[in-house]
XYZ file of C-alpha atoms in Angstrom:
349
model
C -41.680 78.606 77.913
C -40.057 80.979 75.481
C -40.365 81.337 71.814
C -37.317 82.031 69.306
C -36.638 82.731 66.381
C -35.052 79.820 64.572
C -33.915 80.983 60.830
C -37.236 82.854 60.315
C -39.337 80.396 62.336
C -40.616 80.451 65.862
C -40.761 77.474 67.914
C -41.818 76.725 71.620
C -38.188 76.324 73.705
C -37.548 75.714 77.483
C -33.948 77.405 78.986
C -32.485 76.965 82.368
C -33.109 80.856 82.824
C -36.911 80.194 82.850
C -36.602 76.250 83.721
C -33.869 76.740 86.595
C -32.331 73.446 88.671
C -34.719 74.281 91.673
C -37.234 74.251 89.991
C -36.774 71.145 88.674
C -35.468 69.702 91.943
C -38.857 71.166 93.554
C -40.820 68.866 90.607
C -39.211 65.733 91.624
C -38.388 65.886 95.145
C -40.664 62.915 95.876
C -40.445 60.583 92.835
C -37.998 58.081 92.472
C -36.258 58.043 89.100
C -34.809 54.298 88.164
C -32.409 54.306 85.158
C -33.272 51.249 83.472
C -29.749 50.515 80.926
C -26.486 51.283 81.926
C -24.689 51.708 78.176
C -24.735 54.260 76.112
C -26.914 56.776 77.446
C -27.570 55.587 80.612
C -24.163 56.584 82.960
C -23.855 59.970 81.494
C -27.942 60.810 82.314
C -27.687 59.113 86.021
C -25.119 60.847 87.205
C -26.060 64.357 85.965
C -29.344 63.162 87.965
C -27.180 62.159 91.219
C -25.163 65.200 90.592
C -28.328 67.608 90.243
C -29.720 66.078 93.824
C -32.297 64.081 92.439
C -33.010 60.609 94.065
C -31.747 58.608 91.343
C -31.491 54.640 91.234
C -30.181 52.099 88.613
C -31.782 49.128 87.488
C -29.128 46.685 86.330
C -28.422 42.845 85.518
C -26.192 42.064 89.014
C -24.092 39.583 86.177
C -23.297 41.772 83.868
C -20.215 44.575 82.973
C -22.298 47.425 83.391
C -23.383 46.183 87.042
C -19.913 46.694 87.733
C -19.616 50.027 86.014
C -22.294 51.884 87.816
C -20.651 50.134 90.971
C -17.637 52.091 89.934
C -19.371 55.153 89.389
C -20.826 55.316 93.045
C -23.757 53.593 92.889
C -24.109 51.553 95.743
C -26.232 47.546 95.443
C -29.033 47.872 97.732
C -29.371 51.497 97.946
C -28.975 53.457 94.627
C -28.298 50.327 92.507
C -30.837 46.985 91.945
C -31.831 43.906 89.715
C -33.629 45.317 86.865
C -37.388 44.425 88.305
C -36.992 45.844 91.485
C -35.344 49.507 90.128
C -38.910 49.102 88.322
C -41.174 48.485 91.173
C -38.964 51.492 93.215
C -39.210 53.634 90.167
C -41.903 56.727 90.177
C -40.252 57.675 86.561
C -39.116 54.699 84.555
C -35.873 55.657 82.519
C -36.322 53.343 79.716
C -32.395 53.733 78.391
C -32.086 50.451 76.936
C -31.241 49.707 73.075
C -34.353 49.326 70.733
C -33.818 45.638 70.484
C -33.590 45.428 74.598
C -36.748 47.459 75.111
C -38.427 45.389 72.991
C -37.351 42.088 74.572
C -37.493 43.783 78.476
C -41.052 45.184 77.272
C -43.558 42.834 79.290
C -41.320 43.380 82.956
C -41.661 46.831 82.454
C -45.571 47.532 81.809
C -45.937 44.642 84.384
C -44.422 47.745 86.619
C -45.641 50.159 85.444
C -48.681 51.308 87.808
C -51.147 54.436 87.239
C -49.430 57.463 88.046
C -45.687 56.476 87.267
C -43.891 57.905 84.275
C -42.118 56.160 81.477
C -39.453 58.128 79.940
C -37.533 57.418 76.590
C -34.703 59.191 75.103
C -35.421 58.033 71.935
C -39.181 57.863 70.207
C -38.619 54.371 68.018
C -39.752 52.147 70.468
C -43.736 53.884 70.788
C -43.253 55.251 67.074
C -43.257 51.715 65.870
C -45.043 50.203 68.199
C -46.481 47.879 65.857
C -43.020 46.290 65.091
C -41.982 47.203 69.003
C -45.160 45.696 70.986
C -44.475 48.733 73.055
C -48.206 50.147 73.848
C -47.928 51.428 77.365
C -50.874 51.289 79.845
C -53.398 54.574 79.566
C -53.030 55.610 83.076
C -48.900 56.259 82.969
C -47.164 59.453 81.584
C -45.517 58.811 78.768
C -42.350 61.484 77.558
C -39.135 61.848 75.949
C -35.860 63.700 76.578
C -33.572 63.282 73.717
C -29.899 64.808 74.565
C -28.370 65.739 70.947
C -25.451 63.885 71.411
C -24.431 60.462 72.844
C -24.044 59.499 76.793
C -20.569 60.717 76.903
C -20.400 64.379 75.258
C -23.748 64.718 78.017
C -21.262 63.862 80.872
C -18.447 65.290 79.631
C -20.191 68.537 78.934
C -21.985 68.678 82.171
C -19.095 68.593 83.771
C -17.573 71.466 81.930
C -20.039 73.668 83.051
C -21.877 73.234 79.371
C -25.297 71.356 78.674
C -26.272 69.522 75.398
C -29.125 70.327 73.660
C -32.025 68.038 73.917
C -35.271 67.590 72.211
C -38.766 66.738 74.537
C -42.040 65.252 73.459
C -45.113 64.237 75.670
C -47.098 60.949 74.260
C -49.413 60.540 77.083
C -50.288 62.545 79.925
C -52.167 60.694 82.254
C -51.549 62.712 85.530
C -51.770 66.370 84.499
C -48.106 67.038 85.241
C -46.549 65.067 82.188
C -45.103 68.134 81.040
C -43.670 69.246 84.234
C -42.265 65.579 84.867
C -40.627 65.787 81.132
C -38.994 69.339 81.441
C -37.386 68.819 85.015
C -35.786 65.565 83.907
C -34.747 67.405 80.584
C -33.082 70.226 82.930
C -31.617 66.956 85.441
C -29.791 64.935 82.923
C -28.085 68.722 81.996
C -29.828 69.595 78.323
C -28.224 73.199 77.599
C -31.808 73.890 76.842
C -35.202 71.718 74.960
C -37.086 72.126 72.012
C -40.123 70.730 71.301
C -40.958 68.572 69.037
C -43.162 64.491 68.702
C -42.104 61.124 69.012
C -42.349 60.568 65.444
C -40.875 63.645 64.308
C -37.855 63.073 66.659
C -37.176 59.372 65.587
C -37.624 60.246 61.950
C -35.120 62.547 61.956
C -33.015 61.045 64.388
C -32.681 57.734 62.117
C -31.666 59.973 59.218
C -29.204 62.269 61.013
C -26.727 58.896 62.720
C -27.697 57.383 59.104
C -26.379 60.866 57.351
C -24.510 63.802 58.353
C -24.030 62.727 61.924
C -22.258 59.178 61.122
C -22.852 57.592 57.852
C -22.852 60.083 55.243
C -19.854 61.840 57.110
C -17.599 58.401 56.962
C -18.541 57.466 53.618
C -17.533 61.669 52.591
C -14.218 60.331 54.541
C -13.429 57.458 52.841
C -14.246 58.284 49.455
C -12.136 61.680 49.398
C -9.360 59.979 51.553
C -8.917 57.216 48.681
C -9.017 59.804 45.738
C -5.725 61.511 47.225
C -4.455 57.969 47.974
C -5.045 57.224 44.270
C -3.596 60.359 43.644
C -0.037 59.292 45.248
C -0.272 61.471 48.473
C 0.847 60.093 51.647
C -1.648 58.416 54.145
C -0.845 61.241 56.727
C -1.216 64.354 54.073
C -4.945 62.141 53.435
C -5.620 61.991 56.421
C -4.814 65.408 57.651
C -7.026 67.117 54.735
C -9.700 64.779 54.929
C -10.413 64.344 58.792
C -7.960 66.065 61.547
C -8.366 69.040 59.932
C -11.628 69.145 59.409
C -12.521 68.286 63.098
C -9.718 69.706 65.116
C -9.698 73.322 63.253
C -12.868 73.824 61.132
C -15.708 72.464 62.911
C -14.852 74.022 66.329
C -15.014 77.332 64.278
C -18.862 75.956 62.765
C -19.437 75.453 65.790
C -18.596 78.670 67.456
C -20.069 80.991 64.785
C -21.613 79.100 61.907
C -20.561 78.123 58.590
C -20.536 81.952 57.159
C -17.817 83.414 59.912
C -15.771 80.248 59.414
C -15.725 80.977 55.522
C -14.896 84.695 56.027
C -12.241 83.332 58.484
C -9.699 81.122 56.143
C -7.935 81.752 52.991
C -9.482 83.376 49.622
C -8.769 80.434 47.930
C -10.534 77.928 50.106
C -13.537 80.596 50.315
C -13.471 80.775 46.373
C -13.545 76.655 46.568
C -16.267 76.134 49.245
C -18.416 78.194 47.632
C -18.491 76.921 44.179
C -18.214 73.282 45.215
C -21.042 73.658 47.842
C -24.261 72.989 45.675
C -22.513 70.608 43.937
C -22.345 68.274 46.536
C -25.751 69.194 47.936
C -27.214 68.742 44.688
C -25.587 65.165 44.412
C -26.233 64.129 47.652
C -29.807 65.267 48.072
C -31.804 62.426 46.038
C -29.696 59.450 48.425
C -30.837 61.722 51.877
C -34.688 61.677 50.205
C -34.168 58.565 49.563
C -33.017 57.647 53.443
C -36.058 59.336 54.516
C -38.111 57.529 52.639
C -36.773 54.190 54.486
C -37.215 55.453 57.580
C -40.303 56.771 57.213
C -41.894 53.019 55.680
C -40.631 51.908 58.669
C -37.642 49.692 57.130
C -34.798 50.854 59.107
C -37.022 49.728 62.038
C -37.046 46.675 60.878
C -33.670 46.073 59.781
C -32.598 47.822 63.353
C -34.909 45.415 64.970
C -33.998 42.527 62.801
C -30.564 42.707 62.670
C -29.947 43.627 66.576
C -32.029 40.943 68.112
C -30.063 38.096 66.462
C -27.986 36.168 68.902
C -24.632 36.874 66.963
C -25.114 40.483 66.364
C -22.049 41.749 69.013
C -20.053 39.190 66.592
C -20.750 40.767 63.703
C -21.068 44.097 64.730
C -17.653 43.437 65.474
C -16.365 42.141 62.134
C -17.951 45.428 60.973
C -16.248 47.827 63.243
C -13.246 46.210 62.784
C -13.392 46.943 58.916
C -13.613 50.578 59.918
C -10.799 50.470 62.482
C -8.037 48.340 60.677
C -8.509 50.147 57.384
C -5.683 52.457 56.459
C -7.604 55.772 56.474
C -8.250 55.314 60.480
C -4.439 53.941 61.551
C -3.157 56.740 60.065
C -5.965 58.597 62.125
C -4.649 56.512 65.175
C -1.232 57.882 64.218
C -2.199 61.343 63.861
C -4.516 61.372 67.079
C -1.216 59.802 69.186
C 0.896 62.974 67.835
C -1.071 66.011 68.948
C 0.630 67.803 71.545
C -1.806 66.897 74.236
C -1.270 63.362 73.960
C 2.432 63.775 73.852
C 4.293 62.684 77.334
């Protein structure tokens, strides 16, 4: 394990330089890791396992869409793909890549599986985090770990098979066997995490639930929509909004972030925007800050649990989950995005 320096602060990291495939491949050669989920994260961390040459199986309803999906991904019924309880009982490492409200309901199958000396492993810490809301207390004499890629199921695919890796975060609740840690790092390296930092189950939910609630997806759309409509007001055109508010801001500017960090991308564009950024900056931290303490704060108390758990495990939620997301996708701001998207040069025939 190496430690770097992160903005004056060290912390504990793991690298493929150090961590290397073989090594991980050496760790796992005899267990037998059953992805339990086949949605969001679930395809993208499978087949970085199959593609890494470890003995990977899925644990899917037969009935369901998803069944069929891993069927047209390679996996094959009665070899590498199952019925949910028998991927358990084959499992050595449980993947536990269900939503929050599926865990919870799947909960009693699994531990009913879950003998001394297998592993469960989450990519997410909410389910043992808040336990008392989850029921999810696993048995004493099981491993219990996390891998949490940075990213969702499809950038970890995608960039796997660009050569890349996505960050990912790693925690260890419970080591049972002595070899917890060794289990949780080669899986970390399988499912193609650039490298791992180290961190706890609580500490990686907390600021997981913040980051989709803020910067990552809500604060970012409601940023979107609020300085879209302002220009709208304003009597510019849907595709000048648009343009200023999102494609350039994720086709030319955040590539650059990306790259080299917020400082070479200002000392990269035009006086004037530099002059802008930098007065407006504070501005909007200082306005923004009390509503991210204040998102903290709910996750913290546990009510975004609750309202997750709530609101996801009522029978109608793909319903209106869909009444939401279509709000988002039929309003103006995102078809002129749809617009936009369908005239970049790549997408042109």
């Amino acid at each position: 394990m190496a430690k770097l320096n992160f903005g004056g602060v060290e912390e504990n990291v793991v690298t493929r330089e150090e961590f290397p495939l073989a090594k991980a491949q050496e760790v796992l050669k005899n267990e037998v890791v059953a992805v339990i989920g086949y949605g969001v994260q679930g395809p993208g961390q499978a087949l970085n396992q199959r593609d890494n040459g470890i003995n990977v199986i899925v644990g899917q309803r037969k009935s369901s869409k998803t069944w069929d999906k891993a069927i047209a991904d390679g996996f094959v019924p009665g070899e590498t793909l199952f019925e949910i309880e028998e991927a358990l009982e084959r499992g050595t490492i449980i993947c536990y890549l269900l939503s929050d409200a599926a865990q919870i309901e799947l909960w009693p199958t699994v531990k009913k599986h879950l003998t001394a000396g297998k592993a469960l492993y989450f990519s997410h810490g909410f389910g043992i985090t808040f336990n008392e809301q989850t029921g999810i207390v696993p048995p004493a004499d099981v491993d219990v770990f996390l891998v949490a890629p940075k990213g969702s199921g499809t950038s970890l695919r995608r960039m796997f098979l660009q050569g890349r890796g996505l960050n990912s975060s790693y925690a260890i609740f419970q080591d049972a066997t002595g070899r917890a840690k060794e289990r949780c790092i080669s899986l970390g390296i399988a499912v193609g995490s650039g490298y791992l930092f180290e961190t706890n189950f609580k500490k990686e939910v907390y600021s997981d639930l913040t980051g989709e609630r803020g910067t990552l997806m809500g604060a970012i759309q409601g940023i979107f929509a609020a300085q879209y409509q302002v220009l709208r007001d304003a009597g510019h055109t849907p595709s000048e909004a648009f343009n200023e508010t999102v494609e350039e801001l994720t086709q030319s500017l955040m590539p650059l972030v990306a790259e080299n960090g917020m400082d070479w991308m200002y000392a990269n564009c035009s006086t004037t925007a530099q002059r802008g950024a930098l007065d407006w900056w504070k501005k909007f931290r200082d306005a923004t800050a009390p509503v991210f303490k204040e998102l903290y704060e709910s996750v913290a108390t546990g009510k975004e649990s609750q309202r997750s758990i709530d609101s996801n495990s009522k029978a109608d939620y793909r319903v209106k989950l869909e009444e939401e997301l279509k709000e988002l996708r039929e309003s103006e701001m995102w078809q002129a995005g749809q617009t936009v998207r369908s005239l970049r040069p790549e997408n042109q025939k």
